[in-house]
CSV table of C-alpha atoms and ligand atoms in Angstrom, one decimal:
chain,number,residue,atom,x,y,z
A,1,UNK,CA,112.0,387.0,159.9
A,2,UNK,CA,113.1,383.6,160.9
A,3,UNK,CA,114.6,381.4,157.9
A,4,UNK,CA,112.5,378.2,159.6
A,5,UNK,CA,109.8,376.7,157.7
A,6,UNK,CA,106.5,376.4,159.2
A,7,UNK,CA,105.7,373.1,160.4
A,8,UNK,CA,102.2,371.5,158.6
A,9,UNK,CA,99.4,370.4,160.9
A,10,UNK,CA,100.5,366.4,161.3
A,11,UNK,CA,104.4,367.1,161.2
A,12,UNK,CA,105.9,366.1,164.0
A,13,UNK,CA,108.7,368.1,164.9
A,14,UNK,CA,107.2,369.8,168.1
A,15,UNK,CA,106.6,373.7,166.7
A,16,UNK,CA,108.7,376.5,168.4
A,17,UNK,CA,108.0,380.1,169.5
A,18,UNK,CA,110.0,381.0,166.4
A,19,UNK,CA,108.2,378.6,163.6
A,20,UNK,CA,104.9,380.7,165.2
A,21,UNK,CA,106.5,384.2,164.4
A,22,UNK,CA,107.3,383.0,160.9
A,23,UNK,CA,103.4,382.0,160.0
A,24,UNK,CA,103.0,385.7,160.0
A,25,UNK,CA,100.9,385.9,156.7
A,26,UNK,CA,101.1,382.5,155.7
A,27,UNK,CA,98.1,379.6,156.9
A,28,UNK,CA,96.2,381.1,159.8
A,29,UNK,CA,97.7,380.0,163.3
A,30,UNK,CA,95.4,377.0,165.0
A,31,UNK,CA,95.5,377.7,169.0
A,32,UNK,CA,93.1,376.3,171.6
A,33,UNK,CA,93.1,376.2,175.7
A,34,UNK,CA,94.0,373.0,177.7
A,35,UNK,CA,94.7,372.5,181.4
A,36,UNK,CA,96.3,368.7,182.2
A,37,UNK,CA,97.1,366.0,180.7
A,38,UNK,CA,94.3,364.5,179.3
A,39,UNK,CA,93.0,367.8,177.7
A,40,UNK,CA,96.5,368.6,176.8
A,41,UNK,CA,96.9,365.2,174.9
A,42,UNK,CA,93.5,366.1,173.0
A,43,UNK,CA,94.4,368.9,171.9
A,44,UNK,CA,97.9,368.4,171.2
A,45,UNK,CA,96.1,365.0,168.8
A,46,UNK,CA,94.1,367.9,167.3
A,47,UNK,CA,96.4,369.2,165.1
A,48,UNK,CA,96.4,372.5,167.0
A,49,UNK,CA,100.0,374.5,166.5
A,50,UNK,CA,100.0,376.6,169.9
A,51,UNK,CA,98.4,375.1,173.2
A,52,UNK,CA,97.9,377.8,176.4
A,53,UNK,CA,97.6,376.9,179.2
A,54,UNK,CA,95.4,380.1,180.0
A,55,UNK,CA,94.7,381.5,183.5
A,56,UNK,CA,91.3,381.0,182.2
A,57,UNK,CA,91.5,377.9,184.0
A,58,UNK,CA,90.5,379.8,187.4
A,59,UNK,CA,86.7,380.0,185.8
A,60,UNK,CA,86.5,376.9,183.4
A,61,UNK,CA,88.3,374.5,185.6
A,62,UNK,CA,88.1,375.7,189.4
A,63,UNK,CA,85.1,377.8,188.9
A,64,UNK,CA,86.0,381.1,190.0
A,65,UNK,CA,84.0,383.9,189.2
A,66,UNK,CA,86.8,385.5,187.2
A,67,UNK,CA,90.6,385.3,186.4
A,68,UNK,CA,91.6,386.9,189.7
A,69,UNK,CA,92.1,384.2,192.0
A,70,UNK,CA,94.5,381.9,190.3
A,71,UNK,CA,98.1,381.5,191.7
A,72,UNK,CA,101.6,380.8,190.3
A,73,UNK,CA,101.2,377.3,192.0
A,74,UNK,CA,98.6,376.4,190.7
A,75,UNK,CA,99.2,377.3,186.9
A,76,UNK,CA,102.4,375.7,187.5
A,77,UNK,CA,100.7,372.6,188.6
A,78,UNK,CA,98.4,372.6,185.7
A,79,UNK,CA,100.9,373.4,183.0
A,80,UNK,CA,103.2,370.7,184.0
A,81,UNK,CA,100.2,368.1,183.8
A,82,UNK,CA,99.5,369.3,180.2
A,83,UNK,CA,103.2,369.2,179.1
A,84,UNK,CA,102.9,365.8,180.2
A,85,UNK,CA,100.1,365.2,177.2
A,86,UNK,CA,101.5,368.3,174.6
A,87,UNK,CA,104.0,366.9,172.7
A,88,UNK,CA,103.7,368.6,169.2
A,89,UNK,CA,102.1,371.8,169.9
A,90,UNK,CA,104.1,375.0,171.3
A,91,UNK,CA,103.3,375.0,174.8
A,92,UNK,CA,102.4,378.4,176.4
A,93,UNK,CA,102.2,378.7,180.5
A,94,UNK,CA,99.6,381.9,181.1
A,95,UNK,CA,101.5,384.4,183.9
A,96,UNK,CA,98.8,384.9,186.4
A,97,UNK,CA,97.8,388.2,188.0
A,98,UNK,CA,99.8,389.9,189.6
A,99,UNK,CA,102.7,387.5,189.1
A,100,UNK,CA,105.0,389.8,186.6
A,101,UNK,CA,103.6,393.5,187.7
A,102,UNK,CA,106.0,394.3,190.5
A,103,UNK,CA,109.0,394.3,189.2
A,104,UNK,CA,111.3,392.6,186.2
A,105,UNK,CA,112.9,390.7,189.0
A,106,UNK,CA,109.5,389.1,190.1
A,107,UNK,CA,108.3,388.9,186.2
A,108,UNK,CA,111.7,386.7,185.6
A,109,UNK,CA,111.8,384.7,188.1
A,110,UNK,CA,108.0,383.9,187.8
A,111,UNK,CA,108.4,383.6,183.9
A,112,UNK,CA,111.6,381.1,184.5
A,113,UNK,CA,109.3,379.1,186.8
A,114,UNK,CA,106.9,378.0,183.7
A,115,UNK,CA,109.4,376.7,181.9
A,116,UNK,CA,112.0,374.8,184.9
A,117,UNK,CA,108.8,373.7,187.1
A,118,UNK,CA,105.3,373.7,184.1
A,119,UNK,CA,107.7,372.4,181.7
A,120,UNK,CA,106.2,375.1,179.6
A,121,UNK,CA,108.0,376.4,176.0
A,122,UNK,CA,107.0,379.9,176.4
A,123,UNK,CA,105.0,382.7,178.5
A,124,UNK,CA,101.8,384.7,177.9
A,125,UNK,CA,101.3,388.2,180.1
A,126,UNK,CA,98.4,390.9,179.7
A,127,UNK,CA,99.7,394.1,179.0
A,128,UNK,CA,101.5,396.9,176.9
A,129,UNK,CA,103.4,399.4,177.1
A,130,UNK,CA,103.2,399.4,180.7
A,131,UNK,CA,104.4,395.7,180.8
A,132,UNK,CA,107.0,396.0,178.2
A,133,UNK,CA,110.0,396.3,180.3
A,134,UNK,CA,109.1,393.0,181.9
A,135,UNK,CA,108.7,391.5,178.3
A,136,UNK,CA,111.7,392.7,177.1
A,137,UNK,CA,113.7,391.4,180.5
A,138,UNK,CA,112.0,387.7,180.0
A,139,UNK,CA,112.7,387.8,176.1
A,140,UNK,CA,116.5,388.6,177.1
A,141,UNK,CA,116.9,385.7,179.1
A,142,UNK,CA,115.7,383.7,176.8
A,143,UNK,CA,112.0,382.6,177.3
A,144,UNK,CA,109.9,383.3,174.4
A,145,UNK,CA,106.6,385.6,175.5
A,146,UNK,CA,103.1,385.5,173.9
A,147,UNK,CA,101.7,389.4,174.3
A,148,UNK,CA,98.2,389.7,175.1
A,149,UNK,CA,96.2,392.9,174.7
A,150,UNK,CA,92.3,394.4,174.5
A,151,UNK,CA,90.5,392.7,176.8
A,152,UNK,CA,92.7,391.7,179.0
A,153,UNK,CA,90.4,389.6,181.7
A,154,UNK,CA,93.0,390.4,184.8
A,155,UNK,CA,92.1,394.0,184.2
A,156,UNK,CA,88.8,393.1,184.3
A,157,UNK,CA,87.9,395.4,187.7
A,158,UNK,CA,89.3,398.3,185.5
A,159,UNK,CA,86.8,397.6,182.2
A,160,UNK,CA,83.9,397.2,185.0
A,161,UNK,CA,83.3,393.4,183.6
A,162,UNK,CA,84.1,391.2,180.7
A,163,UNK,CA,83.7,394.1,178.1
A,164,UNK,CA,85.2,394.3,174.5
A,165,UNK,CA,87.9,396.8,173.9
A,166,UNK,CA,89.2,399.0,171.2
A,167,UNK,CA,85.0,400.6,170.1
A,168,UNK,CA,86.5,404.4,169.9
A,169,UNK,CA,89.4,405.8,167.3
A,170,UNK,CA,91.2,406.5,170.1
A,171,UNK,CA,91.1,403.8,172.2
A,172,UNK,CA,92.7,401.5,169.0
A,173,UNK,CA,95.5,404.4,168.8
A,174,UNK,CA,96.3,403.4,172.1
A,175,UNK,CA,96.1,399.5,171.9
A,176,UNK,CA,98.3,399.8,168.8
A,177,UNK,CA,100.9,401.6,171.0
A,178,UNK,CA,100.5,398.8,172.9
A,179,UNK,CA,101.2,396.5,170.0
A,180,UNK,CA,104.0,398.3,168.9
A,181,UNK,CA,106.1,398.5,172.1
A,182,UNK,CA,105.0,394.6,172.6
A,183,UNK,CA,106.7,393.6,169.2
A,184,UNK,CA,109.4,395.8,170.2
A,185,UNK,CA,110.3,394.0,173.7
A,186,UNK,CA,110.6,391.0,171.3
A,187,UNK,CA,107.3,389.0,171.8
A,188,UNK,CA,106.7,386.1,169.3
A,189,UNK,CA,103.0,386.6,168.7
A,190,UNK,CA,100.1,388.6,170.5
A,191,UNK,CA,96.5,387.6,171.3
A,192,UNK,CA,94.2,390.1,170.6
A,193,UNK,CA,90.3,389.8,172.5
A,194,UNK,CA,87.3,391.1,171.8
A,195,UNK,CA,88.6,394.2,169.9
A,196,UNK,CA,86.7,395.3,166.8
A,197,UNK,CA,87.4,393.7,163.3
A,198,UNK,CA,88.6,397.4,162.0
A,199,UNK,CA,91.2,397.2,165.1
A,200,UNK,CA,92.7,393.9,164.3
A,201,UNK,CA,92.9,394.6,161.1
A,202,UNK,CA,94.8,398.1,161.6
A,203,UNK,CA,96.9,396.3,164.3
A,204,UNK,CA,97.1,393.0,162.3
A,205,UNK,CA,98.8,395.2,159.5
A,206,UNK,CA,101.1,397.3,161.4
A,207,UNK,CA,102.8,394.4,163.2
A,208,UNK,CA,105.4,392.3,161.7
A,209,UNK,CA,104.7,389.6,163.9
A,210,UNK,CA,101.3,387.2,163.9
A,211,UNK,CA,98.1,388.6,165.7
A,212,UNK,CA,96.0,385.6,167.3
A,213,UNK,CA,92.8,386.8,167.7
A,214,UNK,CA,90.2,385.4,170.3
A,215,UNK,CA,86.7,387.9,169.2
A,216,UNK,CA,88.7,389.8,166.8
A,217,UNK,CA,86.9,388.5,163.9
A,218,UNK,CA,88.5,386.7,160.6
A,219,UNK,CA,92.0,389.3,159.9
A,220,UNK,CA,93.9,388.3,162.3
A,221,UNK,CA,97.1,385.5,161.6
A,222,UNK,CA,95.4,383.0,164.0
A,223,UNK,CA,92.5,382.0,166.4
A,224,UNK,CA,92.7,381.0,169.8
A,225,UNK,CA,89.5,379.5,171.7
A,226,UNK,CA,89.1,378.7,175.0
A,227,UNK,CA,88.8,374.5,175.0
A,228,UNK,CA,85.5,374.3,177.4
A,229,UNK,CA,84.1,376.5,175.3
A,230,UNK,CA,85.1,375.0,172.1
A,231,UNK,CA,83.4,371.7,173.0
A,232,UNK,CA,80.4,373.1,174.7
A,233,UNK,CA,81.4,372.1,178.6
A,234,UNK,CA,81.0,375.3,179.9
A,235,UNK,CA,78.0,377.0,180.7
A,236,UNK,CA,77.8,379.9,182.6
A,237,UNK,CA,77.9,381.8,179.8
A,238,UNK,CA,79.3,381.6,176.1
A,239,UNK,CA,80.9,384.9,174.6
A,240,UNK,CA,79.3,386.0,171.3
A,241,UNK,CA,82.6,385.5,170.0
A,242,UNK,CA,82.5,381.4,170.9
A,243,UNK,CA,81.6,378.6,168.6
A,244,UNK,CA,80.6,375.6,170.3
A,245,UNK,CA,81.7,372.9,167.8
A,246,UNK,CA,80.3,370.0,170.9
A,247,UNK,CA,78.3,370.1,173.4
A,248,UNK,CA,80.1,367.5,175.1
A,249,UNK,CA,78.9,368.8,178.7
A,250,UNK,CA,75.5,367.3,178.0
A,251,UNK,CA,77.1,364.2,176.1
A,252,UNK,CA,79.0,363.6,179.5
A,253,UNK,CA,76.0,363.9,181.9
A,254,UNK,CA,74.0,361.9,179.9
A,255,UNK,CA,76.9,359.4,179.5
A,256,UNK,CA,77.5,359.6,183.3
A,257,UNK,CA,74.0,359.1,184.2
A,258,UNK,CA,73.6,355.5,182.2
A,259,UNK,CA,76.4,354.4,184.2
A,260,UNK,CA,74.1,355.6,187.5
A,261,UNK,CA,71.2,353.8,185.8
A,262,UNK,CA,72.9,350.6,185.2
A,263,UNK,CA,74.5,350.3,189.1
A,264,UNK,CA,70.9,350.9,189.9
A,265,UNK,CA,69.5,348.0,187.9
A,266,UNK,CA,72.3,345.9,188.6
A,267,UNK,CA,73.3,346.3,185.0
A,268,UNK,CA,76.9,347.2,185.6
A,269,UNK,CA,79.4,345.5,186.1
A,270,UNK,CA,78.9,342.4,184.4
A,271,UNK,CA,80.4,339.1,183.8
A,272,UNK,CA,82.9,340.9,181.5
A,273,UNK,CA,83.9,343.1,183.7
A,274,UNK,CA,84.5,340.9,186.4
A,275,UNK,CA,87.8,339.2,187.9
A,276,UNK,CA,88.3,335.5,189.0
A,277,UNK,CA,90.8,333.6,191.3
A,278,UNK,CA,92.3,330.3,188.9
A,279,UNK,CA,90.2,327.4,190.1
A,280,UNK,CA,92.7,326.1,192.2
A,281,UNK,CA,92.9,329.0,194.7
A,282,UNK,CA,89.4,329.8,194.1
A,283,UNK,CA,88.5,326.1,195.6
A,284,UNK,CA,91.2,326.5,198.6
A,285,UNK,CA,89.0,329.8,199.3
A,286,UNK,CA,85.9,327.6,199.5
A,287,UNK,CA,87.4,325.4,202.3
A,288,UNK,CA,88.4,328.3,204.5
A,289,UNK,CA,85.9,328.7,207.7
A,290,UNK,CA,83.9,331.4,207.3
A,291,UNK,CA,83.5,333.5,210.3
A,292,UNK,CA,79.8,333.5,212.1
A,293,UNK,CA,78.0,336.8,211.7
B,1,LIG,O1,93.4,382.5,179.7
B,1,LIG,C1,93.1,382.2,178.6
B,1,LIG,O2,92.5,381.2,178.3
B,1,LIG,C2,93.4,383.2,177.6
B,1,LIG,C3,93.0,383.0,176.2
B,1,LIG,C4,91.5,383.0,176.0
B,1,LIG,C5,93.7,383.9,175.2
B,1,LIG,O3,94.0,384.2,177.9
């Protein structure tokens, strides 16, 4: 157990991968989604202690049907734009699919790539035991790794759709084998989604480090949301799990359609909005021949 004391919402020495593992048990963990810089900067301003840059961004941002279709380049290109606006917050780059399954080699090189080109702090992979080789190998060379386990959305032609995980005695043995050889590869935290309450809290218990639960009710050490969802700008569907604290998607339409109205009407810009030449050049411009039309 780290010796580090857990930075308070407002402090602002930027939080580490270790001053997460130590909040095991103490204040719950406050983690939310952003993708560039402008969403980075807002969440970083919330307060929140862990921003991810999740592969969720393939549906939220460029409107893919599911995680599937999102590649290294672009997570890298998105995670660097939000380290440019995270400057408090542990910044997590999300490993996309298929980017740390082949081999340790690939996983390293891929995981190294967060943190040299996203400017990223740490990693997050989907997975357990069968990943925890590659966690262990990333861990080693010193990138800290955020596990991720239930429903996993880059298994997501496996569960036959978005479908919550862990519902059978058996099926929570298994995700807390999963746990448990996760912690052991040396992971600094692991997000559990949309896995029964009982399950988090059995899993929540047996771990020494914190649980981060996205639909995995109130036990777990800390929440993670996903920030279109959050602030209602997402609507092709909202898990049960969600709680839109905005809906700043309507707010934005409505917003954006006044400024429509007003170039309509001739009601934007005005005077205030408007630049002059001094007086001087402006009467020089006068005197130039204009040409015939
Ligand atoms: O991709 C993502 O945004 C995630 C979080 C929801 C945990 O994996």
């Amino acid at each position: 157990m780290s010796t580090q004391t857990a930075p308070k919402t407002g402090q602002e020495r930027p939080v580490t991968a270790p001053d997460i593992r130590a909040r095991k048990g103490e204040s719950p963990i406050a983690c939310i989604t952003a993708y560039d810089y402008c969403s980075g900067t807002i969440a970083d301003q919330s307060g929140a202690d862990l921003v991810l840059v999740g592969d969720s961004l393939a549906m939220v941002m460029l409107g893919h049907e599911d995680t599937l279709s999102v590649t290294m380049d672009e997570m890298l290109h998105h995670t660097r734009a939000a380290s440019r606006g995270v400057k408090r917050a542990l910044l997590v780059g999300d490993m996309p699919f298929l980017s740390y399954n082949l081999s340790t080699e690939q996983a390293l090189a891929n995981a190294g790539r967060f943190l040299s080109e996203g400017r990223a702090k740490a990693v997050k992979l989907e997975g357990g035991v069968g990943v925890a080789p590659q966690v262990k190998a990333i861990v080693d060379a010193g990138i800290p790794v955020l596990g991720h386990i239930g429903l996993t959305p880059q298994h997501v032609a496996r569960f036959g759709g978005f479908k919550a995980q862990g519902k059978t005695a058996e099926a929570v043995k298994s995700m807390l084998d999963d746990a448990l050889a996760l912690e052991e590869a040396g992971v600094f935290a692991i997000v559990l989604e949309a896995v029964p309450e009982e399950a988090a809290q059995l899993i929540t218990e047996a771990l020494s480090v914190p649980t981060i639960g996205i639909g995995a009710g109130a036990v777990t050490d800390g929440q993670i949301l996903v920030y279109h969802d959050v602030l209602g700008m997402f609507d092709r569907f909202t898990p049960k799990f969600v709680r839109r604290y905005g809906e700043l998607g309507e707010l934005c339409a409505e917003t954006l359609k006044r400024y429509c109205d007003d170039v309509r009407h001739c009601h934007f810009p005005t005077e205030k909005h408007t630049l002059h030449m001094d007086d001087d050049e402006a009467a020089k411009l006068r005197k130039i021949k204009r040409p015939k039309r």
